[in-house]
PDB file of C-alpha atoms and ligand atoms in Angstrom:
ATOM      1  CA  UNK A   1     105.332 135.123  92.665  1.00 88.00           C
ATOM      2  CA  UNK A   2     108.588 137.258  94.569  1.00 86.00           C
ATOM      3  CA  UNK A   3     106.889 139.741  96.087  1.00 92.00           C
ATOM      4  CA  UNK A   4     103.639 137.891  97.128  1.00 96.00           C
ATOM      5  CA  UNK A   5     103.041 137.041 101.082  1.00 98.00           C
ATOM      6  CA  UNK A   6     101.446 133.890 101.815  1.00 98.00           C
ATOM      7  CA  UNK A   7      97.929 135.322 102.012  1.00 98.00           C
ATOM      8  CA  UNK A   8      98.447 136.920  98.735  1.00 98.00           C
ATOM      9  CA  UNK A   9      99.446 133.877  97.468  1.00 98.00           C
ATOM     10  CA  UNK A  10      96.237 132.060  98.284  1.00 98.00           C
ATOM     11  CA  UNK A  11      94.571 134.840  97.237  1.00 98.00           C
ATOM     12  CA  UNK A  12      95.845 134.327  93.566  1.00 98.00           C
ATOM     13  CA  UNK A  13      95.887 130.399  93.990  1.00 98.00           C
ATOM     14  CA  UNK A  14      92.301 130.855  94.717  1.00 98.00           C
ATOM     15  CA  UNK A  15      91.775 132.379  91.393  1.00 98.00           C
ATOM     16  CA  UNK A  16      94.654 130.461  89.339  1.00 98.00           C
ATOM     17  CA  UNK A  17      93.408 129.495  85.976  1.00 98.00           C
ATOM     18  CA  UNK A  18      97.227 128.363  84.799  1.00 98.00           C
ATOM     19  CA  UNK A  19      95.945 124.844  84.253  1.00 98.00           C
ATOM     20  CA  UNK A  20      92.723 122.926  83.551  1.00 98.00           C
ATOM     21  CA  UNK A  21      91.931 121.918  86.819  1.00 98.00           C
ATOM     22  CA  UNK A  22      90.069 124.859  87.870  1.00 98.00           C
ATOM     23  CA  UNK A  23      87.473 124.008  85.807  1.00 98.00           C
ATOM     24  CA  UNK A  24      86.434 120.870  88.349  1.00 97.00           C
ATOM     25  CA  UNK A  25      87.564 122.234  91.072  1.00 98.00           C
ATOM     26  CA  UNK A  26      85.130 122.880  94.425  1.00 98.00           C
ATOM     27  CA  UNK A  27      87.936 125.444  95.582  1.00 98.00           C
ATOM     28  CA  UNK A  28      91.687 125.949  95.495  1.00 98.00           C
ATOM     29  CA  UNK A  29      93.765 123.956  98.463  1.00 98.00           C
ATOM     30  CA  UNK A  30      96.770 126.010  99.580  1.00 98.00           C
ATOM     31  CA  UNK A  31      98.191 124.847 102.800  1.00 98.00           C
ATOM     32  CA  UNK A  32      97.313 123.925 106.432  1.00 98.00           C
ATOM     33  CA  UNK A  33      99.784 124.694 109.666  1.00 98.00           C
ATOM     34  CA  UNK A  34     101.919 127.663 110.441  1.00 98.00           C
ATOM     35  CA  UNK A  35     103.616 130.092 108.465  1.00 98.00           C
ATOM     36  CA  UNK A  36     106.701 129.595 111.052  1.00 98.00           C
ATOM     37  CA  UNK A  37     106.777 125.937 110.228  1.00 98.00           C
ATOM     38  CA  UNK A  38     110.263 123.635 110.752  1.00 98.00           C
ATOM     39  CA  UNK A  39     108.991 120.991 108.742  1.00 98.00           C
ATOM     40  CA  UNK A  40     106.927 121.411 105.238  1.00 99.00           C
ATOM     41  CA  UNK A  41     105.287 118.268 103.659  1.00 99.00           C
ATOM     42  CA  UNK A  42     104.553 118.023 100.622  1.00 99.00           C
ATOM     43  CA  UNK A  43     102.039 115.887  98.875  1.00 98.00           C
ATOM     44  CA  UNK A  44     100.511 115.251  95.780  1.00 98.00           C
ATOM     45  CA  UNK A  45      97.004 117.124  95.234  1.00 98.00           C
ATOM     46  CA  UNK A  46      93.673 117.336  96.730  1.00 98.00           C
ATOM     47  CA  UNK A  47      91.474 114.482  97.009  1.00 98.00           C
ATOM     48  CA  UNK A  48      87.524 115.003  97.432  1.00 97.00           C
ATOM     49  CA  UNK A  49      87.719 115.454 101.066  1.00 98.00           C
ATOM     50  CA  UNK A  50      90.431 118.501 100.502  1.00 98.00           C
ATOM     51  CA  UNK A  51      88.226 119.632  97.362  1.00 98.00           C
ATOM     52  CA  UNK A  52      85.205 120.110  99.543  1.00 98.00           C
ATOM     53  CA  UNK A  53      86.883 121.404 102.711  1.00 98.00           C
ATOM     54  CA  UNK A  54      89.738 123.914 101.230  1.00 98.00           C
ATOM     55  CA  UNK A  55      92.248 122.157 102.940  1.00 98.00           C
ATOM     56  CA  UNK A  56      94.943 119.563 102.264  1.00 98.00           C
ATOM     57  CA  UNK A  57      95.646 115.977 104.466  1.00 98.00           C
ATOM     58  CA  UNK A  58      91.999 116.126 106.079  1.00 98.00           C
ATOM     59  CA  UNK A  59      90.727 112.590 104.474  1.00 97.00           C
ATOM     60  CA  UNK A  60      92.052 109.119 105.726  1.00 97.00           C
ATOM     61  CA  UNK A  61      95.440 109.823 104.601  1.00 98.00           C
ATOM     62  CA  UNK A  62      95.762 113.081 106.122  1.00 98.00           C
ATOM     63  CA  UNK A  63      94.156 111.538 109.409  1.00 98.00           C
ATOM     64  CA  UNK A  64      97.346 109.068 109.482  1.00 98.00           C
ATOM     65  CA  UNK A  65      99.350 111.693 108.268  1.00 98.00           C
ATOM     66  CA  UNK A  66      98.771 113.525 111.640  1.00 98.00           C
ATOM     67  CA  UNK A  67      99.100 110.794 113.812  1.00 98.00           C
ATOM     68  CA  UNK A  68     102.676 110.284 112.120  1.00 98.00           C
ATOM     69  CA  UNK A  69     103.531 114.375 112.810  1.00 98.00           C
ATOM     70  CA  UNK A  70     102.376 113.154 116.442  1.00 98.00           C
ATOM     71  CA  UNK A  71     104.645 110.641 116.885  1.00 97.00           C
ATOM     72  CA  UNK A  72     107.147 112.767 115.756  1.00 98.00           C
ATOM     73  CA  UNK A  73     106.638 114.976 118.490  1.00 97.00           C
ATOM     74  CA  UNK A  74     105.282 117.873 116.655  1.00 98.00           C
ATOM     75  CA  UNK A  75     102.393 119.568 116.160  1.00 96.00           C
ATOM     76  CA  UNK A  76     100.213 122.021 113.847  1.00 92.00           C
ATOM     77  CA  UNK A  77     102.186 124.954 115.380  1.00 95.00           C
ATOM     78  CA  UNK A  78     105.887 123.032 114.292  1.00 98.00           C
ATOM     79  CA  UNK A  79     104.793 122.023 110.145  1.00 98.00           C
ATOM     80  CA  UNK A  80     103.334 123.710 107.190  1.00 98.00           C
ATOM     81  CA  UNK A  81     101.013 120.680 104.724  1.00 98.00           C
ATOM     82  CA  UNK A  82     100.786 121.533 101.381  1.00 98.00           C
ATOM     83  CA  UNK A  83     100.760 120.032  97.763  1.00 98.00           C
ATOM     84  CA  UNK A  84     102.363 119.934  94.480  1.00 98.00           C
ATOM     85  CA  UNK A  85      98.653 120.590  92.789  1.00 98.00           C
ATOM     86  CA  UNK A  86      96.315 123.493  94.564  1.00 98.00           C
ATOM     87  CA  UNK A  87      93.758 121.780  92.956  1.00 98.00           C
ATOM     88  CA  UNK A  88      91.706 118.118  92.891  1.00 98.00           C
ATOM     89  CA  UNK A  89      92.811 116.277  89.715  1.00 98.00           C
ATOM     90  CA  UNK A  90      89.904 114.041  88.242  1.00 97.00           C
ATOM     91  CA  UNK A  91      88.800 110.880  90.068  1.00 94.00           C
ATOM     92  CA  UNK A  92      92.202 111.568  92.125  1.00 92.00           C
ATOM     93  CA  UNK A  93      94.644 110.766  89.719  1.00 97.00           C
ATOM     94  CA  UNK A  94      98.098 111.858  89.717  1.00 96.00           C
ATOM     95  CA  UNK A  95      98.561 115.448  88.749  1.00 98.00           C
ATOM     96  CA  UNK A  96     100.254 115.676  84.733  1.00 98.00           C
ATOM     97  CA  UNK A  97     103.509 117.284  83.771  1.00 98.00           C
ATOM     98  CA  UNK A  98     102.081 120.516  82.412  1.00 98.00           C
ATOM     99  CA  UNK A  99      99.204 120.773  85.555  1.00 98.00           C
ATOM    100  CA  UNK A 100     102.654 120.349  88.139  1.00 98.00           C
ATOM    101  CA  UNK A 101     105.016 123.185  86.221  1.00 98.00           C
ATOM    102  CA  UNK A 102     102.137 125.183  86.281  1.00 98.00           C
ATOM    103  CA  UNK A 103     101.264 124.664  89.760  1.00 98.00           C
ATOM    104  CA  UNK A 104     104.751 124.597  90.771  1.00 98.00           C
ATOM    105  CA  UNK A 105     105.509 128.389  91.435  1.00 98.00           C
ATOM    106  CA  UNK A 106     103.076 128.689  93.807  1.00 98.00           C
ATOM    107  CA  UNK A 107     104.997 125.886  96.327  1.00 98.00           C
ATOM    108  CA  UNK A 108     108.429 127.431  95.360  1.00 98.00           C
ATOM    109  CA  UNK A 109     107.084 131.016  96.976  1.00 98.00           C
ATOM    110  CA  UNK A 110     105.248 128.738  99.687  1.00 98.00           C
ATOM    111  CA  UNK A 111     108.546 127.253 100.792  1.00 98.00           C
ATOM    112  CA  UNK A 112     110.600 130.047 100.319  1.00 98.00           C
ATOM    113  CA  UNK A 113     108.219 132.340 102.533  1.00 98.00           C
ATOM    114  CA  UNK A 114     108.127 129.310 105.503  1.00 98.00           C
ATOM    115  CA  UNK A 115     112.123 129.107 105.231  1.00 98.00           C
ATOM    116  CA  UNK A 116     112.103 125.411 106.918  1.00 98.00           C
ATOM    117  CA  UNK A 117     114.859 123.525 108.469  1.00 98.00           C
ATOM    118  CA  UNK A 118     113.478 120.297 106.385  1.00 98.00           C
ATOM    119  CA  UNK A 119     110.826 119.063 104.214  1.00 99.00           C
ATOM    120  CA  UNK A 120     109.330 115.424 103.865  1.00 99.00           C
ATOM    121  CA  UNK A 121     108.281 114.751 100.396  1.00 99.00           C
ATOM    122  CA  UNK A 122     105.198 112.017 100.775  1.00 98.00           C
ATOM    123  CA  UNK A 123     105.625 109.603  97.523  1.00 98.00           C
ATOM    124  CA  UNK A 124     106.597 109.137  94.092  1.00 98.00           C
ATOM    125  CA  UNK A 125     104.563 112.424  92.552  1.00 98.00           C
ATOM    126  CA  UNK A 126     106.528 115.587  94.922  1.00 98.00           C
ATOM    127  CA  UNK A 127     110.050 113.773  94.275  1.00 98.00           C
ATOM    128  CA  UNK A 128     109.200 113.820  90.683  1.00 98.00           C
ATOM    129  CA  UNK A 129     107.772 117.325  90.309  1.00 98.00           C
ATOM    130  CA  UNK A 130     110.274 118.843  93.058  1.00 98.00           C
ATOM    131  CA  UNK A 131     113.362 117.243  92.621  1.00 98.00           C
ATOM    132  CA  UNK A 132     112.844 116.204  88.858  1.00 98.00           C
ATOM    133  CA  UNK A 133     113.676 112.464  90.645  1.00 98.00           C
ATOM    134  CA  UNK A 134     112.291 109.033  89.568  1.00 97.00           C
ATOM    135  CA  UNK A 135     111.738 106.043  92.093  1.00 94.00           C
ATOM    136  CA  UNK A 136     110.721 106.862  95.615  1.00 98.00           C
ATOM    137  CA  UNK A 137     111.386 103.380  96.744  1.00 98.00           C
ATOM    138  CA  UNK A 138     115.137 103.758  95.808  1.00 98.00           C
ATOM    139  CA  UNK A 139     115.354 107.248  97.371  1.00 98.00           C
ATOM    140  CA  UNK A 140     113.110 107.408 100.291  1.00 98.00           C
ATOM    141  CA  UNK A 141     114.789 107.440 103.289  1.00 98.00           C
ATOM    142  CA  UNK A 142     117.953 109.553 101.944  1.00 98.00           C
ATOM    143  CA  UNK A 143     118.952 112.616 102.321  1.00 98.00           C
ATOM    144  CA  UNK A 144     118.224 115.052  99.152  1.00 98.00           C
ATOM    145  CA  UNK A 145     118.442 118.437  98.765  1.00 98.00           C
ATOM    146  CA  UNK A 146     116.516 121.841  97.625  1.00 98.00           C
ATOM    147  CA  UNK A 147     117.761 124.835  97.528  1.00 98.00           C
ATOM    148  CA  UNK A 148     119.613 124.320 100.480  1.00 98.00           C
ATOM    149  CA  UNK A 149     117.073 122.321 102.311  1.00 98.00           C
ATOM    150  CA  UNK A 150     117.649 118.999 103.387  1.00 98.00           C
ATOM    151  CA  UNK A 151     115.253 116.710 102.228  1.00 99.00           C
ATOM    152  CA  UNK A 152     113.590 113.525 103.282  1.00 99.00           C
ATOM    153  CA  UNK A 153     111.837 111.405 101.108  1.00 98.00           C
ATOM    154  CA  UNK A 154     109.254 108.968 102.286  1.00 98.00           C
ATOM    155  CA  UNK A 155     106.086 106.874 101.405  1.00 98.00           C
ATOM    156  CA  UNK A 156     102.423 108.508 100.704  1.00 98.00           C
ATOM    157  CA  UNK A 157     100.590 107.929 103.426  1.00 98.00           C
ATOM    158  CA  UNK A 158      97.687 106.901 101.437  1.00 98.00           C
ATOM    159  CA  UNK A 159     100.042 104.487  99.943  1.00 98.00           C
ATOM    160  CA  UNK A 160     100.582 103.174 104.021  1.00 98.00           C
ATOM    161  CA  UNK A 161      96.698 102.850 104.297  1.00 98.00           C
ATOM    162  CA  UNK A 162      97.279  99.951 101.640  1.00 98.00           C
ATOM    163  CA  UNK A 163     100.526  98.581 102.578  1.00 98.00           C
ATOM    164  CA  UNK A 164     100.556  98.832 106.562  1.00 98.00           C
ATOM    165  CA  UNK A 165     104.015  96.807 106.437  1.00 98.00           C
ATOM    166  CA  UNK A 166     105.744  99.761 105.044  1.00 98.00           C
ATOM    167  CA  UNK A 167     105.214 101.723 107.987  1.00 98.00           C
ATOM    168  CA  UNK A 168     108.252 100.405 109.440  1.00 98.00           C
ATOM    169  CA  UNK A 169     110.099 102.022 106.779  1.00 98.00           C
ATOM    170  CA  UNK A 170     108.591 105.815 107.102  1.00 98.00           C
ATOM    171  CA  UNK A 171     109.307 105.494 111.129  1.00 98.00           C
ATOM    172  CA  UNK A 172     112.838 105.164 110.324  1.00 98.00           C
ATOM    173  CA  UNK A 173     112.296 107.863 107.890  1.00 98.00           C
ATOM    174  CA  UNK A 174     110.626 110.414 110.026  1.00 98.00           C
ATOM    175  CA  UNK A 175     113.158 109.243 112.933  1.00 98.00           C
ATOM    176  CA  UNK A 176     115.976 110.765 110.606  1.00 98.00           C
ATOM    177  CA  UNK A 177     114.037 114.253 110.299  1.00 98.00           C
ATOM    178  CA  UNK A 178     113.748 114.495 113.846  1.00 98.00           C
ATOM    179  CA  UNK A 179     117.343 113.746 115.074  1.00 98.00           C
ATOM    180  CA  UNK A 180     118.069 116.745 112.477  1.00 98.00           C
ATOM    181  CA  UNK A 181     115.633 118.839 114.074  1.00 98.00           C
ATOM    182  CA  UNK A 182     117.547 117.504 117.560  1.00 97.00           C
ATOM    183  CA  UNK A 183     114.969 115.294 118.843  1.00 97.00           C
ATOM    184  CA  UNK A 184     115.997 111.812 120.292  1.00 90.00           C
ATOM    185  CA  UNK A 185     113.469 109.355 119.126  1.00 88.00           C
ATOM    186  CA  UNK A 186     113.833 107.262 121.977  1.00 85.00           C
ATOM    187  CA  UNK A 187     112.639 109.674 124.603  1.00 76.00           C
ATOM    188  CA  UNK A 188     109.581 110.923 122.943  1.00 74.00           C
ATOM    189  CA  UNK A 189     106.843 109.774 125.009  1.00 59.00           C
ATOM    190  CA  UNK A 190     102.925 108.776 124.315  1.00 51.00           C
ATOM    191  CA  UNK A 191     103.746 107.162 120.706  1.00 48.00           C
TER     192      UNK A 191
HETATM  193  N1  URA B 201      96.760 113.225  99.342  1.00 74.80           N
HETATM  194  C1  URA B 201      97.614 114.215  99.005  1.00 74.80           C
HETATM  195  O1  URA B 201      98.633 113.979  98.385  1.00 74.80           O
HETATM  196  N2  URA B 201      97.316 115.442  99.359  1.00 74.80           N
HETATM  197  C2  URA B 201      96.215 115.745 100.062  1.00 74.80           C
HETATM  198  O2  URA B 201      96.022 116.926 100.361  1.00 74.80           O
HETATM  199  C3  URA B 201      95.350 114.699 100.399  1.00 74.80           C
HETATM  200  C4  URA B 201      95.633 113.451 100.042  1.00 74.80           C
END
């Protein structure tokens, strides 16, 4: 992937064949937000909403998804959305071993190219594949690391949609990404 710009690189995910997914695929789903992003999250793969639009997040989850970004204060011109799989795995389920390595190069160069101050991995499936890290509900809301990067771990928000309690939790989560990125929780207005 070194040498590949992001537009070159959804010009070859568009194509990507490394895996069987393709073959059920509508289209490829590379990313959504800006290439200058601070914050990169990362979820699992494509659902049928992102299969038939091209575009990750834009189902219920993603719909929550952007009300949480909100509430953090940001907004489509401060994150980058992407996914460990470019492409819609069967009847949604989780994306296999050999479908994430081969799918994994592609985020690598993604987050490389954005450079952001943090990334928020959403569940169980980008902790495994990313970090090689079992057991969100033991890490989430810790501090990891990639490649330099600090690293917040928190619930899928899909996961949320089932188990509103647990929003409680992410808040706290997502109000430890923003004092990094030097906003004060408490004075961010219109939540
Ligand atoms: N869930 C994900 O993990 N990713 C999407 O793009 C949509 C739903």
């Amino acid at each position: 992937m070194e040498g590949l710009d992001l537009a070159s690189l959804e010009q070859r995910v568009s194509g990507c064949r490394k895996c069987s997914l393709w073959e059920k695929r509508t289209q490829s789903v590379f990313a959504r937000g800006t290439a200058a992003a601070q914050v990169v999250f990362v979820g699992e793969g494509p659902g049928f909403e992102e299969d038939q639009q091209g575009l990750p997040f834009v189902g219920e989850a993603g719909q929550l998804l952007d009300r949480m970004i909100a509430a953090m204060d940001l907004g489509s011109e401060d994150v980058y959305i992407c996914n460990i799989v470019k492409c819609r795995p069967p009847g949604n389920r989780n994306p296999e071993e050999a479908e994430a390595a081969a799918c994994l190069p592609y985020l690598e160069r993604q987050i490389e190219l954005v450079g952001p101050k943090v990334i928020v991995l959403l569940g169980a499936v980008p902790l495994r594949f990313l970090l090689g890290k079992s057991g969100i509900t033991r890490s989430r809301g810790n501090w990891l690391d990639y490649k330099g990067i600090p690293v917040m771990p928190t619930y899928h928000p899909a996961y949320l949609l089932r188990v509103p309690q647990k929003k409680r939790d992410v808040w706290g989560d997502l109000q430890q990404v923003m004092r990094l990125l030097g906003k004060d929780p408490a004075h961010v207005v219109g939540r």
